[in-house]
Coordinates of C-alpha atoms in Angstrom, one line a residue:
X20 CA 14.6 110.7 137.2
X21 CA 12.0 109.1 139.4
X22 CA 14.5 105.9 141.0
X23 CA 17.3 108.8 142.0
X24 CA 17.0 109.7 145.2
X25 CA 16.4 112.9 146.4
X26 CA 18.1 113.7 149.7
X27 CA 21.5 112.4 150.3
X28 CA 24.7 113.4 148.7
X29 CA 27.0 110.7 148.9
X30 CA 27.3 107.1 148.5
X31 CA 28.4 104.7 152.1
X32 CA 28.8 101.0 152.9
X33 CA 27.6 100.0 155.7
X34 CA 28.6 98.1 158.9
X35 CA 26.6 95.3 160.2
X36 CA 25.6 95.0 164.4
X37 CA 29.1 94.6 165.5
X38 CA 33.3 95.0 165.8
X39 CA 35.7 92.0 164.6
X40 CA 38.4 94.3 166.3
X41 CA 39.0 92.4 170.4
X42 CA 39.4 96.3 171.7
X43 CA 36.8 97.7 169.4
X44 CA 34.2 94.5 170.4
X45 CA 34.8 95.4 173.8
X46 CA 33.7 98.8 174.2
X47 CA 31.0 98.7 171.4
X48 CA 29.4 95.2 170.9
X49 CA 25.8 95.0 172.7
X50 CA 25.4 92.9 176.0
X51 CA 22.4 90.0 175.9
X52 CA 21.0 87.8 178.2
X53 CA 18.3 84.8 177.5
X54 CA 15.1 84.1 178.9
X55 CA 16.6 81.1 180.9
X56 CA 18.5 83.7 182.8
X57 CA 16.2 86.4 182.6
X58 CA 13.8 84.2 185.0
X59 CA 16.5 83.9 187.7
X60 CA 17.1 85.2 190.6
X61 CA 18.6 88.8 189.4
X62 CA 16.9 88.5 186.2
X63 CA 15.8 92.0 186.5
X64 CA 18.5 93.5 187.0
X65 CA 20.4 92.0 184.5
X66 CA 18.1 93.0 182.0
X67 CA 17.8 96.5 183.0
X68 CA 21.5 96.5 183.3
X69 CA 22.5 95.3 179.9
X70 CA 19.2 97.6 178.3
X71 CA 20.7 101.0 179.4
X72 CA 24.0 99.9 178.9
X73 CA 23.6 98.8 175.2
X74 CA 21.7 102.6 174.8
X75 CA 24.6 104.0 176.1
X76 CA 26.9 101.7 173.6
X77 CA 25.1 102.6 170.6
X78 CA 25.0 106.5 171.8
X79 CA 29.2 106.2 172.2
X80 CA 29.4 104.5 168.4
X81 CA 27.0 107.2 167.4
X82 CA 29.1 109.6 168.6
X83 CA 32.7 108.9 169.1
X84 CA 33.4 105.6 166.2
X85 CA 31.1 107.0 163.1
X86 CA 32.0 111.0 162.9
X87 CA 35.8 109.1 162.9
X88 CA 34.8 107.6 160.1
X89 CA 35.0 109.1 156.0
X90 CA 31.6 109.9 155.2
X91 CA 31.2 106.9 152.8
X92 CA 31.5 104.8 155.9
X93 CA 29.2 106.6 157.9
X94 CA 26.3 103.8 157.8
X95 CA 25.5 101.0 160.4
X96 CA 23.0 98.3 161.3
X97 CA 22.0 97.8 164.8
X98 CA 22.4 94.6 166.3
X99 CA 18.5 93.3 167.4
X100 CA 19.9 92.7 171.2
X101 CA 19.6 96.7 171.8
X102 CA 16.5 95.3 174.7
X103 CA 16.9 92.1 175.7
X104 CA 14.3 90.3 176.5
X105 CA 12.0 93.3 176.0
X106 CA 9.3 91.4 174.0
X107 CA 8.9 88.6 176.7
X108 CA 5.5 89.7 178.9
X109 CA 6.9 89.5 182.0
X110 CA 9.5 92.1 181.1
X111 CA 7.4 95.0 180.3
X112 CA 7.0 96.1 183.9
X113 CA 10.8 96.3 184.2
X114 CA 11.6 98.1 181.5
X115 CA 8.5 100.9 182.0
X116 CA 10.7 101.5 185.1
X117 CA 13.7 102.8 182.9
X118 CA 11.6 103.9 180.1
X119 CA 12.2 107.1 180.5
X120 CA 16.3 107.0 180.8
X121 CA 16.4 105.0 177.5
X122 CA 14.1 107.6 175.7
X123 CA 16.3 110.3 177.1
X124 CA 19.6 108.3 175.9
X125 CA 18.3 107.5 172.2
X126 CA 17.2 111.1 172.0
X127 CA 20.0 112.3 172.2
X128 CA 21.6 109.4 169.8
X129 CA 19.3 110.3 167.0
X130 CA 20.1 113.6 167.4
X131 CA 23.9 112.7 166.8
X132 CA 23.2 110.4 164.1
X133 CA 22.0 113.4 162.4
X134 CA 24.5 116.0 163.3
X135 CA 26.8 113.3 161.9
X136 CA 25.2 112.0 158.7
X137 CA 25.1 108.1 160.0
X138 CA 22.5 105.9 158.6
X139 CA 21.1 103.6 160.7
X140 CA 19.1 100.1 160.5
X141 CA 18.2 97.2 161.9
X142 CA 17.0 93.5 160.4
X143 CA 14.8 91.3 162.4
X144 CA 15.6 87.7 162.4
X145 CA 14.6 84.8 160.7
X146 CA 11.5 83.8 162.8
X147 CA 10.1 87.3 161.8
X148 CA 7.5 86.2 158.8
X149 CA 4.9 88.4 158.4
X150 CA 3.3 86.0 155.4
X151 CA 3.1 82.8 157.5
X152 CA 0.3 80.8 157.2
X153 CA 0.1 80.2 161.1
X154 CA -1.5 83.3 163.3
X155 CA 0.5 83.1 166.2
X156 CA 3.6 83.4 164.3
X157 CA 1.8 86.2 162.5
X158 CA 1.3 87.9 166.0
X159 CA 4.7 87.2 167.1
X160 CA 6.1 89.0 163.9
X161 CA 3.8 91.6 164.1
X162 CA 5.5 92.8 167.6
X163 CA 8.9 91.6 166.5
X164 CA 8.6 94.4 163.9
X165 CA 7.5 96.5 166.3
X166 CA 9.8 96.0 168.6
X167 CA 13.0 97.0 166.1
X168 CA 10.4 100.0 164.7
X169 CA 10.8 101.6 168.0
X170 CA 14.7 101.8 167.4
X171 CA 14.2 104.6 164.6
X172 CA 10.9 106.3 166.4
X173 CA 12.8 106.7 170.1
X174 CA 16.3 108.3 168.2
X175 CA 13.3 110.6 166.3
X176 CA 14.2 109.7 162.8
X177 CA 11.8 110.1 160.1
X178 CA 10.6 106.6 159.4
X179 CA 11.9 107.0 155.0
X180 CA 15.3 107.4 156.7
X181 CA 15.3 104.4 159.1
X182 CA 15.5 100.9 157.2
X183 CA 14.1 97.9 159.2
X184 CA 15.1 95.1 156.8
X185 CA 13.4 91.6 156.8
X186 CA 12.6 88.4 154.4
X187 CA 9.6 87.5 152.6
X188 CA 9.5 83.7 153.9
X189 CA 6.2 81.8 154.3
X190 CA 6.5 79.2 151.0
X191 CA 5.4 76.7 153.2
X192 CA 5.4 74.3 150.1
X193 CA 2.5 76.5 148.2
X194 CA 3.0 79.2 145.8
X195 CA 4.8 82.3 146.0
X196 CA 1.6 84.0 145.6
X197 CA 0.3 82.5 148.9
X198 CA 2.8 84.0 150.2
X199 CA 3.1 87.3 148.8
X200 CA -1.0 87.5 149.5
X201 CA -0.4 86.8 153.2
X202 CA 2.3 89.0 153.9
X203 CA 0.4 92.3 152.1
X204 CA -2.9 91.4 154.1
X205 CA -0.8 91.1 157.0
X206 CA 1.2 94.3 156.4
X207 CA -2.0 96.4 157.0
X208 CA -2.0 95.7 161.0
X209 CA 1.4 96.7 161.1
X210 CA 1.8 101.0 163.0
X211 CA 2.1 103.7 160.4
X212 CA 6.2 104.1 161.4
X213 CA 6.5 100.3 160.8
X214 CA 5.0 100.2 157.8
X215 CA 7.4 103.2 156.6
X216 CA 10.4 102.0 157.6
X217 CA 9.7 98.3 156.3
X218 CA 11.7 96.7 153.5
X219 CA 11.7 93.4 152.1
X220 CA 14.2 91.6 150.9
X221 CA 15.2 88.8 148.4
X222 CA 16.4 85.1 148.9
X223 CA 19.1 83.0 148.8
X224 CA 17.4 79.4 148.4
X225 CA 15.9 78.2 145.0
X226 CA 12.6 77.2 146.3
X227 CA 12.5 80.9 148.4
X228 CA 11.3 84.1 146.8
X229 CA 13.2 85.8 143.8
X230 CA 13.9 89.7 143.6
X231 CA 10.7 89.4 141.2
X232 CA 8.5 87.8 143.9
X233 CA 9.6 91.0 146.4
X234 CA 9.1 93.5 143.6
X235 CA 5.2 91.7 143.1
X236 CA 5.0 92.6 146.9
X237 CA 6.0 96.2 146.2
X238 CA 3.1 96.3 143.8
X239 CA 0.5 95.3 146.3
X240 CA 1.7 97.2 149.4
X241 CA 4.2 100.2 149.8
X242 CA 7.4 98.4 151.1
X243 CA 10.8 99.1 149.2
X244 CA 12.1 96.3 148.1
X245 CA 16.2 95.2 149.3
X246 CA 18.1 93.6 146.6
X247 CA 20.8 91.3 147.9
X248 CA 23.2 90.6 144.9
X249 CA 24.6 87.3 146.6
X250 CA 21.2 86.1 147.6
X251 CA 20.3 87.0 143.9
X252 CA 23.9 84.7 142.4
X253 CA 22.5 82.0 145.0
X254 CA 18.9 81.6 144.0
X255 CA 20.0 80.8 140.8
X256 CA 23.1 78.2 141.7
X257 CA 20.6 75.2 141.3
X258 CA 22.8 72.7 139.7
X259 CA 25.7 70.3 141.6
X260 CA 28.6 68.6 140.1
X261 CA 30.6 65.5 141.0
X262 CA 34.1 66.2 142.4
X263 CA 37.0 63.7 143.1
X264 CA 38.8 64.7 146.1
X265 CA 41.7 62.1 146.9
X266 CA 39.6 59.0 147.3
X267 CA 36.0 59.9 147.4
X268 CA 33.9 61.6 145.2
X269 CA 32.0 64.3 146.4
X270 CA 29.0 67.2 145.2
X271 CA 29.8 70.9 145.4
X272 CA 27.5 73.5 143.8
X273 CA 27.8 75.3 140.3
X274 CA 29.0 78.8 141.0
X275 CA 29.1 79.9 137.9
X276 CA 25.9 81.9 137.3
X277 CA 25.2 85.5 135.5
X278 CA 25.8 87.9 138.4
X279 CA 23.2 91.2 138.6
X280 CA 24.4 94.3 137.0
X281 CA 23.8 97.9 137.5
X282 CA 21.9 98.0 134.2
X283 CA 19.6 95.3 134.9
X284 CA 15.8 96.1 135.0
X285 CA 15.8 93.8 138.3
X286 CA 18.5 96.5 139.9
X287 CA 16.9 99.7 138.4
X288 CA 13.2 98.3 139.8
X289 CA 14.9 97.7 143.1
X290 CA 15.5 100.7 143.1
X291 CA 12.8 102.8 142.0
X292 CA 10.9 100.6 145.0
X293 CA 12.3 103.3 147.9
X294 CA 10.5 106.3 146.1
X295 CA 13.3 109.0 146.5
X296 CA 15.0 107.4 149.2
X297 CA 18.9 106.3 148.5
X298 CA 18.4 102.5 148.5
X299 CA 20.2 100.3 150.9
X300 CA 21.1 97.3 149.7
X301 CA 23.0 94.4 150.8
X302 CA 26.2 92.9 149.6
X303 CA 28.1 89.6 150.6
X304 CA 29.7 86.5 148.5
X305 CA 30.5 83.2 148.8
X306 CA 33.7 81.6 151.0
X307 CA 36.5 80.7 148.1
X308 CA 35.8 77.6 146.0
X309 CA 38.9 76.1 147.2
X310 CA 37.1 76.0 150.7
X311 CA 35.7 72.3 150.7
X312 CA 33.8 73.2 154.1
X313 CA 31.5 75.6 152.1
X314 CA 31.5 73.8 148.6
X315 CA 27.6 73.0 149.3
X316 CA 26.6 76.0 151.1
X317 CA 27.9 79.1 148.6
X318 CA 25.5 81.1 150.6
X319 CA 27.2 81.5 153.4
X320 CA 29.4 84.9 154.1
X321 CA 32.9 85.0 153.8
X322 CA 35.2 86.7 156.5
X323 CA 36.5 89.3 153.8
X324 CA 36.3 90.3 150.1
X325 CA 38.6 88.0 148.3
X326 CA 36.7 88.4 144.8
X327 CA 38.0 91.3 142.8
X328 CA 36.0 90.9 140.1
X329 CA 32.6 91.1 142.5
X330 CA 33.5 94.2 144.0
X331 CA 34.6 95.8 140.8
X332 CA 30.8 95.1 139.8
X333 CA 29.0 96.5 142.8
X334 CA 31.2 99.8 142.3
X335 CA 29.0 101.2 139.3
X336 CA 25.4 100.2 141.8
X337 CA 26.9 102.8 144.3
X338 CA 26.0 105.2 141.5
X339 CA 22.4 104.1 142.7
X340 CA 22.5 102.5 145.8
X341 CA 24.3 102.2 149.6
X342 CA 25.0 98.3 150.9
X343 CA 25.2 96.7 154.1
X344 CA 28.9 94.5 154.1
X345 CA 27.3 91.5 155.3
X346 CA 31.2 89.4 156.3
X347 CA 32.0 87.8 159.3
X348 CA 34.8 89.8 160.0
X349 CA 32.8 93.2 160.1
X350 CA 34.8 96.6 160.2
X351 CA 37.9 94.7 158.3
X352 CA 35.5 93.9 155.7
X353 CA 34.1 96.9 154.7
X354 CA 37.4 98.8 155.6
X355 CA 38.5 96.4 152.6
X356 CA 36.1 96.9 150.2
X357 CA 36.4 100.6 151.0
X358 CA 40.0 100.8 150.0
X359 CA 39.1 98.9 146.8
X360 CA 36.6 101.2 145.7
X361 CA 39.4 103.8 145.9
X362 CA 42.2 102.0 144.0
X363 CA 39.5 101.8 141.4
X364 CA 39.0 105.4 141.5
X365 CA 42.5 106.2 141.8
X366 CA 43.1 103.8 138.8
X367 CA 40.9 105.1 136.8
X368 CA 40.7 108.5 137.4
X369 CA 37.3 108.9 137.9
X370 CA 35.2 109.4 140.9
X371 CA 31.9 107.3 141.1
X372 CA 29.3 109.3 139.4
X373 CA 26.8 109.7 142.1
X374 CA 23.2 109.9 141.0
X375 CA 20.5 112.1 142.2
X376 CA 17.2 113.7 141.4
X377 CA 17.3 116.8 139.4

């Protein structure tokens, strides 16, 4: 059928940018510096410095954490520091004097990225809004993307097999077609690799753009759309309710919304959106309710997967789809969720019943 993908043979959960693990953060999270410091004295070095030696980090999780790893968990995002500084002006010279070592080192990490079946990614930050309504931000986005486009192109991977995920944005308090207009006229000055690794996904806020409003995008231009199932629960919390705790009385937000399904013609579209390609999806939930801290902000990721009944429902959309563990705690998280996918397997005695073009 035309939304099964046609290339990869099993399902993975995917790691996000960095290691919860002290030992495991040391050796493998990415090194940064600001612009601040970047302009002092030594600035150059220290960006050249931490460059090649965040290449060389993501070569050494490329080749010595991942093939470690069961094939299910053989999927990461790449944290956005991999160059610091590298889209500030006065950096370019630097870095076109190590140019060459860094295409030499993400050759040769692409290359074990495929001998090892590990998807890779990357998602641009928040200021990256391609439908904005002001031109400089436009511009900025526009070589933000390119920027984290290079990531897949230097490693040599086809750009259908590199994801670089971002949000729609860009309400600015008009429609969601103003939007949607802006970021598809927009999407046409993006590079060819840009544009084929791009995907787009939905939002968490009320007022912010719906899985619908990313799969009217997918109409316009050819982007595949990135269904987050928690952003999808929090779009729809839109009601409060009044709480007494000990002497004051307080508002928390109505969790209890209908959840997206496997079955539902929002998921399946999602889907269909990647053309062939395995989607990859993203997957996070809510702190606990009996955490007052995050009783008006149910968007925000919890450390680990406490919700059993959550999981149990994303199992069946690995049938369809992959899923970046968005968690604070990282590698514990997904770790987690992968040993409950196999107690449900075990339990049931069935193994998930992974889809694929015929």
């Amino acid at each position: 059928m035309e939304y099964f993908n046609q290339k990869q043979t099993d399902w993975r959960i995917s790691q996000c940018c960095q290691w919860h693990d002290k030992t495991l953060a040391k050796r493998y999270n990415f090194g940064t510096t600001t612009k601040t410091y970047a302009l002092k004295e030594g600035g150059k070095q220290r960006v050249q410095t931490k460059a090649i030696e965040n290449c060389k980090k993501l070569l050494d999780i490329v080749t010595t954490y991942f093939p470690t790893q069961p094939h299910n968990l053989r999927s990461f995002r790449i944290s956005s520091e991999l160059f610091p500084c590298y889209t500030l002006d006065f950096t370019q010279d630097w870095y076109a004097e190590i140019w060459e070592e860094i295409e030499t080192i993400l050759a040769q990490t692409g290359e074990s990225a495929r001998k090892h079946s590990i998807r890779l990614s990357v998602h641009p930050g928040q200021y990256t809004v391609l439908g904005s309504n002001k031109s400089e931000v436009v511009e900025k986005s526009i070589e933000d993307l390119e920027y984290h486009a290079l990531y897949g192109s230097l490693m040599g991977l086809p750009a259908q097999d590199f994801t670089m995920n971002i949000h729609l944005q860009g309400l600015y308090g008009g429609k969601h077609e103003d939007g949607i207009k802006r970021f598809a006229t927009n999407f046409h000055y993006l590079s060819d690799y840009a544009q084929g690794c791009l995907a787009v996904e939905n939002e968490d806020k009320p007022n912010g753009y719906d899985i619908a409003h990313t799969l009217e995008l997918a109409q316009r231009v050819p982007i595949r759309c990135t269904l987050d199932t928690h952003h999808y629960a929090c779009h729809r919390m839109v009601e409060t309710e009044r709480v007494k705790v000990e002497e004051k009385t307080v508002n928390r937000k109505v969790r209890d919304v209908d959840h997206i399904t496997h079955t539902s013609d929002y998921f399946l579209e999602a889907v269909k959106s990647w053309r062939g390609v395995r989607p990859l999806f993203h997957k996070s939930q809510s702190f606990h309710p009996d955490n007052r801290d995050y009783w008006m902000k149910p968007n925000a990721h919890s450390e680990t997967y406490w919700d059993e009944h959550l999981m149990a429902n994303h199992v069946p959309m690995l049938e369809y789809a992959d899923f970046d563990i968005e968690a604070k705690f990282k590698e514990v998280a997904v770790q987690g969720f992968y040993d409950f996918i196999k107690s449900e397997q075990d339990y049931s005695g069935e193994e998930i019943q992974f889809k694929r073009a015929a």
